[in-house]
Short mmCIF file of C-alpha atoms and ligand atoms in Angstrom, two decimals:
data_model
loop_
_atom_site.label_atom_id
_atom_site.label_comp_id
_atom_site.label_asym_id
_atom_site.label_seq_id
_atom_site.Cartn_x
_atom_site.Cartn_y
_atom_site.Cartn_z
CA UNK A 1 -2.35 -13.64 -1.46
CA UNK A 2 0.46 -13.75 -3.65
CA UNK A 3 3.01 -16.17 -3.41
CA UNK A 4 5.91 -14.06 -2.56
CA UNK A 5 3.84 -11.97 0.12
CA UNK A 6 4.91 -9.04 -1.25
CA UNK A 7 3.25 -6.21 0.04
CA UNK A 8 3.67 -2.29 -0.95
CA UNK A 9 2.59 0.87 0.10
CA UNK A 10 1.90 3.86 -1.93
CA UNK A 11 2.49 7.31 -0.36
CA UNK A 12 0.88 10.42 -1.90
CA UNK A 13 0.55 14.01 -1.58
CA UNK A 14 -0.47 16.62 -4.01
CA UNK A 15 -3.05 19.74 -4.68
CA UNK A 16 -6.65 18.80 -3.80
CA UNK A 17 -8.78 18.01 -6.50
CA UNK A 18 -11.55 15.65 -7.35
CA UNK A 19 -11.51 12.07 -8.65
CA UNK A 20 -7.77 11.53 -6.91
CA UNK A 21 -9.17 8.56 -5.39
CA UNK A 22 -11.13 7.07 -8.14
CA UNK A 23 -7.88 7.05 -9.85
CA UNK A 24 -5.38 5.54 -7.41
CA UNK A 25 -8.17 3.17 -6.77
CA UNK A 26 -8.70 2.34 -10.72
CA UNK A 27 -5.13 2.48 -11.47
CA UNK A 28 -4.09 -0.01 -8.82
CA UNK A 29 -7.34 -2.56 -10.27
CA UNK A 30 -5.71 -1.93 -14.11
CA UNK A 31 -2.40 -3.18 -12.66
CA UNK A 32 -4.13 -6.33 -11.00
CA UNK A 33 -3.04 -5.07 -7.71
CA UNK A 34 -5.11 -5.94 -4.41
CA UNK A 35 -5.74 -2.65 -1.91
CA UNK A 36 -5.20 -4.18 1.67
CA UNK A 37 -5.89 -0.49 3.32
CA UNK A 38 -6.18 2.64 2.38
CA UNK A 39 -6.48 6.03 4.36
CA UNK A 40 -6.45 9.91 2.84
CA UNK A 41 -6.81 13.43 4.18
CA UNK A 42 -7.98 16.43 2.55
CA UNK A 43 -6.31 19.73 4.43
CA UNK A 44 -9.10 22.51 3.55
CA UNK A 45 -6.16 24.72 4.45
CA UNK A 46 -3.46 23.91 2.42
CA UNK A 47 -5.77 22.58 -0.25
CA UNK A 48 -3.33 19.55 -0.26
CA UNK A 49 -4.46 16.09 -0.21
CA UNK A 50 -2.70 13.24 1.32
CA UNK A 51 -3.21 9.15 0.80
CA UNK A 52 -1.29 6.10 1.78
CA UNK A 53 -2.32 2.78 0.48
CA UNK A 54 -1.24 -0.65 1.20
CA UNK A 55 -1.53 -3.08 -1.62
CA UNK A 56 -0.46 -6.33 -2.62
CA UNK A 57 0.27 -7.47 -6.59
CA UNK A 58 -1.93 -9.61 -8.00
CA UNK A 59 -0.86 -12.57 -11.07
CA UNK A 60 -0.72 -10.12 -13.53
CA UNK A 61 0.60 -6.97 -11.46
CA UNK A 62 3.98 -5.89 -13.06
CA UNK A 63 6.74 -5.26 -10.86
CA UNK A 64 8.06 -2.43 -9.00
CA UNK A 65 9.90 -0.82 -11.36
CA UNK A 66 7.52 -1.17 -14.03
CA UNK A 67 4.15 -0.44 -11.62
CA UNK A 68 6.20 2.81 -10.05
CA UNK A 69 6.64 3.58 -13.84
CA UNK A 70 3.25 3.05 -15.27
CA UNK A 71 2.03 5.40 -12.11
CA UNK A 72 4.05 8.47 -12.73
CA UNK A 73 1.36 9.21 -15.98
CA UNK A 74 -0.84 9.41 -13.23
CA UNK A 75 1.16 11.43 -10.72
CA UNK A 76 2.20 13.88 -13.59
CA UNK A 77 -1.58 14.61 -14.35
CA UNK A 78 -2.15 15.33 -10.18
CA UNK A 79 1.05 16.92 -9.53
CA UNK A 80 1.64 14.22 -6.61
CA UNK A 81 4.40 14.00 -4.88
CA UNK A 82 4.63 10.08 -4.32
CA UNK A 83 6.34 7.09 -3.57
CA UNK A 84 5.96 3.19 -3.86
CA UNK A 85 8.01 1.41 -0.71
CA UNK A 86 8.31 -1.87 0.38
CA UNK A 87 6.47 -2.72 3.12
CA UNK A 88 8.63 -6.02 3.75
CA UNK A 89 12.09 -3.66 3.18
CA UNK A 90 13.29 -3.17 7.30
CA UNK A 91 14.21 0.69 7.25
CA UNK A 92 17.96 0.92 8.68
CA UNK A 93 18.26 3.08 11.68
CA UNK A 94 21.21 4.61 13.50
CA UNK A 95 20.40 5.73 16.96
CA UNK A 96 22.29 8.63 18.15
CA UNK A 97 22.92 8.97 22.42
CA UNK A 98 24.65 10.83 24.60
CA UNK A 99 24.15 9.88 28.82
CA UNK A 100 20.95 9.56 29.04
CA UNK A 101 20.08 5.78 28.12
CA UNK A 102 15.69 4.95 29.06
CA UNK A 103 15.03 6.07 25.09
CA UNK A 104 17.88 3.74 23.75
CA UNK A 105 17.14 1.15 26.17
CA UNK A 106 13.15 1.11 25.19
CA UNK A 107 14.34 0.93 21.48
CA UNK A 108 16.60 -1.78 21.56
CA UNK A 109 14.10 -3.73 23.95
CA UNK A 110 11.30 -3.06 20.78
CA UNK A 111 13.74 -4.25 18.28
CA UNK A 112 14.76 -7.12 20.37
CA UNK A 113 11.49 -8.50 20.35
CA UNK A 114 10.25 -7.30 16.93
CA UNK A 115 7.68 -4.68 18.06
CA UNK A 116 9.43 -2.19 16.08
CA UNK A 117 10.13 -3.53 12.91
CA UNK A 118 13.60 -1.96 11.25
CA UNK A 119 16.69 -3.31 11.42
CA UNK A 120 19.92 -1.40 13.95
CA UNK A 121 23.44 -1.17 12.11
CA UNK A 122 24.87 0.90 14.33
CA UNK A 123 24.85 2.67 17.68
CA UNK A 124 26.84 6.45 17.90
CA UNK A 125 27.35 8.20 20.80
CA UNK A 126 29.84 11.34 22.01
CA UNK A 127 29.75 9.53 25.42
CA UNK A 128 31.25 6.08 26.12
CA UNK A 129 28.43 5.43 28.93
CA UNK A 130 26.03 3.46 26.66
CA UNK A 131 28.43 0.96 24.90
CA UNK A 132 27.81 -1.81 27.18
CA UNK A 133 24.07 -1.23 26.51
CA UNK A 134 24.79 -1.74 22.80
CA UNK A 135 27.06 -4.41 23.41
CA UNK A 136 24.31 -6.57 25.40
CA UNK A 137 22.33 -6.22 21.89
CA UNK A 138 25.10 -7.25 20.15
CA UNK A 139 25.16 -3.58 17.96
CA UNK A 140 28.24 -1.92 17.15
CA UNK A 141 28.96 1.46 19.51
CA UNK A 142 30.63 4.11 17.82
CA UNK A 143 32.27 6.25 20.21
CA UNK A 144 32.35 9.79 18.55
CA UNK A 145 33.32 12.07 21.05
CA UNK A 146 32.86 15.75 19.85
CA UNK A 147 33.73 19.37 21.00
CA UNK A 148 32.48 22.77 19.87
CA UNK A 149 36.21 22.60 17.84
CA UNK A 150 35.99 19.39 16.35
CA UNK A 151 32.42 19.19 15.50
CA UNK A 152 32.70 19.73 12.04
CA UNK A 153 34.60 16.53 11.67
CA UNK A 154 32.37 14.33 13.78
CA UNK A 155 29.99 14.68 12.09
CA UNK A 156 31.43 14.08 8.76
CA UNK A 157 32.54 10.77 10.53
CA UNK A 158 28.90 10.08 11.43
CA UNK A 159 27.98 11.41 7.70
CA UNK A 160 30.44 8.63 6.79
CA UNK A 161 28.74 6.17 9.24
CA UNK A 162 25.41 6.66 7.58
CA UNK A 163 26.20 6.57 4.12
CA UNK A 164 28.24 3.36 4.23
CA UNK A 165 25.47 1.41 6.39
CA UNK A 166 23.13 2.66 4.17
CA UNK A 167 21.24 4.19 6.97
CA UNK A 168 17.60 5.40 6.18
CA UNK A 169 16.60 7.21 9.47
CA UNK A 170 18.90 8.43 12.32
CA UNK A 171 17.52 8.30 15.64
CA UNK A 172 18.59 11.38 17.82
CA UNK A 173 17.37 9.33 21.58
CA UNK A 174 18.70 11.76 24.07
CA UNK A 175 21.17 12.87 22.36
CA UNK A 176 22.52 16.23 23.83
CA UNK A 177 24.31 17.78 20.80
CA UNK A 178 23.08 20.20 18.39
CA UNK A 179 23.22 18.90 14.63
CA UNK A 180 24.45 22.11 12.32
CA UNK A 181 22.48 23.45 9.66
CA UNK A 182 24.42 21.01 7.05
CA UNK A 183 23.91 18.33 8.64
CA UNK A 184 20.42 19.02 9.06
CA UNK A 185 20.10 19.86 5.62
CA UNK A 186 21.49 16.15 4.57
CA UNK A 187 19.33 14.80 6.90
CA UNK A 188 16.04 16.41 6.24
CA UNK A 189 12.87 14.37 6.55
CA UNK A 190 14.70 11.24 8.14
CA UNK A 191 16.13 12.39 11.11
CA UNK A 192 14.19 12.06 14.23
CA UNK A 193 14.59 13.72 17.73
CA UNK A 194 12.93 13.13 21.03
CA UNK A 195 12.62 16.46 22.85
CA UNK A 196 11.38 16.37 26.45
CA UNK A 197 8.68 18.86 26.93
CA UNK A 198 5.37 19.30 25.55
CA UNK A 199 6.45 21.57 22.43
CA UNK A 200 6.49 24.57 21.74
CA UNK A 201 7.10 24.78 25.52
CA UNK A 202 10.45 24.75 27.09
CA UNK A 203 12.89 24.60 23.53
CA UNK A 204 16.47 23.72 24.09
CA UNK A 205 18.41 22.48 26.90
CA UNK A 206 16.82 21.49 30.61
CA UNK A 207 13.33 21.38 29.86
CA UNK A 208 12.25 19.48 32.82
CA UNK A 209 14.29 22.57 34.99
CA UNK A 210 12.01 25.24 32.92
CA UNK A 211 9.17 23.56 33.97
CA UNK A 212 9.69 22.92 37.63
CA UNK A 213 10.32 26.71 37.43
CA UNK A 214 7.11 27.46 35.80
CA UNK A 215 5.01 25.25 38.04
CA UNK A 216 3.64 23.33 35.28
CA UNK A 217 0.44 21.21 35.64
CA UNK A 218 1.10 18.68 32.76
CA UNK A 219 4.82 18.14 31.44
CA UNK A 220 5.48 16.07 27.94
CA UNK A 221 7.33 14.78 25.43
CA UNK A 222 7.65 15.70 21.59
CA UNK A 223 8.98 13.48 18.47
CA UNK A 224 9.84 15.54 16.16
CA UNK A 225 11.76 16.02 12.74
CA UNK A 226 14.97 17.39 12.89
CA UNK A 227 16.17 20.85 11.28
CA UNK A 228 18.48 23.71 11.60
CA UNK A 229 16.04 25.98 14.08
CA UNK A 230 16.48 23.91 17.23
CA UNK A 231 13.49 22.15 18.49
CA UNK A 232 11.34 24.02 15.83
CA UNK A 233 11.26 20.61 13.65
CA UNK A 234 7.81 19.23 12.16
CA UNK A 235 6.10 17.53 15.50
CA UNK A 236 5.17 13.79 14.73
CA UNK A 237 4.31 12.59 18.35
CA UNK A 238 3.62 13.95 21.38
CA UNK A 239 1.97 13.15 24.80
CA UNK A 240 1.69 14.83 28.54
CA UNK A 241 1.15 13.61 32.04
CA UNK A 242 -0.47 15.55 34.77
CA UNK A 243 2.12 16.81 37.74
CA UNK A 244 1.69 18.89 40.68
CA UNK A 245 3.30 21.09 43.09
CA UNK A 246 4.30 17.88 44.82
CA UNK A 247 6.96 17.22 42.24
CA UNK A 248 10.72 17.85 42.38
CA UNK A 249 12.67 18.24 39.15
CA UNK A 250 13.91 14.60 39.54
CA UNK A 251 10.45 13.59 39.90
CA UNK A 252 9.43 15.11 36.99
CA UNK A 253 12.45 13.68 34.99
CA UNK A 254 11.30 10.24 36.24
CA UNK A 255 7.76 10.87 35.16
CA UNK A 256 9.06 12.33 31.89
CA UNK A 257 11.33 8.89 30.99
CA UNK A 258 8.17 6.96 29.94
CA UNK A 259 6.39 9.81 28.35
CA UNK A 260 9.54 10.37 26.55
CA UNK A 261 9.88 6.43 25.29
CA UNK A 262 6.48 5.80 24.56
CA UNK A 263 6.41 9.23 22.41
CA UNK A 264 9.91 7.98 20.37
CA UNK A 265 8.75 4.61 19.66
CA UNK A 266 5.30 5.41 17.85
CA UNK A 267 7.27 8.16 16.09
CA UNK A 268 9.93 6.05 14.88
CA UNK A 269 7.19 3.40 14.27
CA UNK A 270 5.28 5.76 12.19
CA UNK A 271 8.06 7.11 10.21
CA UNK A 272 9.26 3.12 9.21
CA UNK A 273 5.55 1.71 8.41
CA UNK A 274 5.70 5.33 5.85
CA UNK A 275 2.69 6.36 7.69
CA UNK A 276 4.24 10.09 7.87
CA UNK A 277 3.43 12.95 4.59
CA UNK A 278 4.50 16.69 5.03
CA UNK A 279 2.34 18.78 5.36
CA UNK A 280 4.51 22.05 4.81
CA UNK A 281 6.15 22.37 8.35
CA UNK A 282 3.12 19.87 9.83
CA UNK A 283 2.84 16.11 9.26
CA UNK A 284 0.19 14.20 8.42
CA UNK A 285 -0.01 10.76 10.82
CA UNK A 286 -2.15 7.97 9.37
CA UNK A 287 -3.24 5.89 11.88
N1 LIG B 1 19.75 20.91 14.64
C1 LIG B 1 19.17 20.29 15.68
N2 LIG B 1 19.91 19.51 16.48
C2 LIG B 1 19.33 18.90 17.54
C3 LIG B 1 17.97 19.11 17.84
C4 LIG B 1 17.21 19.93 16.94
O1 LIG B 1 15.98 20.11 17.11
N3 LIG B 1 17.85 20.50 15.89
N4 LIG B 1 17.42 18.56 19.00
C5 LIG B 1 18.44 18.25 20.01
C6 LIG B 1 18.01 17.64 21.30
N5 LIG B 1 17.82 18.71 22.26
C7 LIG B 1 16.56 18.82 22.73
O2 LIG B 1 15.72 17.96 22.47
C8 LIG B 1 18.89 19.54 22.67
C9 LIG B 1 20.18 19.00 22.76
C10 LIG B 1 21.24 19.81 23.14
C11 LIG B 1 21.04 21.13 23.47
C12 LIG B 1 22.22 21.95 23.86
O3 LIG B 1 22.10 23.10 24.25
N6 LIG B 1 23.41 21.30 23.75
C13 LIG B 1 24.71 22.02 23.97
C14 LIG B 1 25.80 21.08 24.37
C15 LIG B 1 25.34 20.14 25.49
C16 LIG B 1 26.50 19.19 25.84
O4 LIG B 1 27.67 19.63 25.69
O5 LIG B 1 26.24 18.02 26.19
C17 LIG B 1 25.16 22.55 22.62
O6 LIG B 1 25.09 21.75 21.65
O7 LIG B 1 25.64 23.68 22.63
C18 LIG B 1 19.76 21.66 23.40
C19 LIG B 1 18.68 20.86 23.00
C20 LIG B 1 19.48 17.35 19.39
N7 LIG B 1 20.09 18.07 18.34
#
């Protein structure tokens, strides 16, 4: 154990070929480092390979800079696309909400007690419903109320927001506006939204009505990434409950609330432990 516990975590993702692992594995002993875990996939259909590996510097390991740049020789010679993060660095998260407030109210109580391990600048919302919420938790509320006329510049405000907190992943719990293409574009790859049905079932708005309508035997939740094609975003999470025809569409809303916070939680966990690769539009989840 070093004496600084400092602990980091290599993510990788490149072409399949042989030997990949001999050499993360040999270059990490060279550099004196210690490998704490390690996990990889090959995808026989991409023919990409994917690794994470948790490691912790030894005496003689150099430092970040200097390890990230002594790797790239290997990277280069695997094409990898790769990245060495901080395991002890909490990722900063803004959490975007609109009415709706069981997701925000399950993250806050995970932060509170340090289940989920990130830190919360900031709370947005285009509804002033949830500020007392964030003011229990002591988190500033931004009230950013937006209309199809005025969109364009709340979200440059919440642009704003997230580049002066230095925000590394934006929540989207609940929240019932559609980010444009730009902003999507900005965000890609750290932007998470909670969608509440069992994707690709039931895209867009009123899920929970779609299914009632369908008579639906299991209804869901899905974490996904967010992009420009609405609800179309690489899944990360997901889980179902059984229903019957017993169930109202308030019923199934109240069934859907914990399916819908346990789902956000172990995607948001996922995404701050860097335990999510791309895997073109998939993702790869180590455990
Ligand atoms: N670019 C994206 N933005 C958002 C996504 C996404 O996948 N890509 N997910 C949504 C959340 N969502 C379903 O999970 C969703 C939210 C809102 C709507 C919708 O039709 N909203 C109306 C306005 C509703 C209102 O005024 O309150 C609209 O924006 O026209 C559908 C699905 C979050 N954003």
């Amino acid at each position: 154990m070093n004496a600084q516990n400092k602990k980091y975590i290599l993510t990788i993702s490149c072409p399949d070929h042989t030997g990949i692992v001999a050499q993360v594995s040999g270059f990490l002993a060279d550099q004196d480092a210690f490998i704490n875990e390690s996990a990889h996939f090959g995808d026989s259909v991409s023919d990409r390979f994917f690794m994470r590996t948790v490691f912790t510097p030894g005496p003689y390991t150099p430092d970040a800079f200097e390890l990230a740049k002594n790797f790239s020789r290997v990277a280069e010679r695997f094409q990898m696309v790769w990245g060495i993060h901080d395991a002890n660095r909490k990722q900063r998260l803004l959490v975007l909400v609109s009415k709706f407030d069981h997701c925000l109210n399950d993250l806050l109580y995970r932060y509170r007690t340090g289940e989920l391990n990130a830190d919360i600048p900031a709370i947005v919302s285009n509804h002033p419903d949830l500020e007392e919420l964030a003011q229990w938790h002591d988190i500033p509320f931004y009230h950013m109320p937006v209309t199809k006329d005025t969109k364009d510049e709340q979200e440059e405000a919440v642009w704003d927001l997230i580049q002066n907190l230095e925000i590394d992943l934006v929540v989207l719990a609940r929240y019932m506006q559609i980010l444009s293409p730009r902003m999507c574009e900005k965000l890609r790859g750290r932007c998470i939204n909670i969608h509440h049905s069992f994707l690709p079932s039931f895209k867009g708005a009123n899920p929970y009505r779609q299914a009632h309508e369908r008579g639906v035997k299991l209804i869901g939740a899905t974490a996904h990434y967010v992009t420009g094609d609405l609800d179309e975003g690489p899944i990360i999470e997901q889980a179902v409950e059984r229903v019957d025809h017993t169930f109202t569409p308030e019923k199934l809303k109240a069934v859907g609330r914990d399916i819908e916070n346990g789902v956000l939680s172990r995607a948001v966990r996922a995404h701050v432990e860097h335990r999510i690769l791309m895997n073109g539009m998939k993702t790869v989840v180590f455990k």
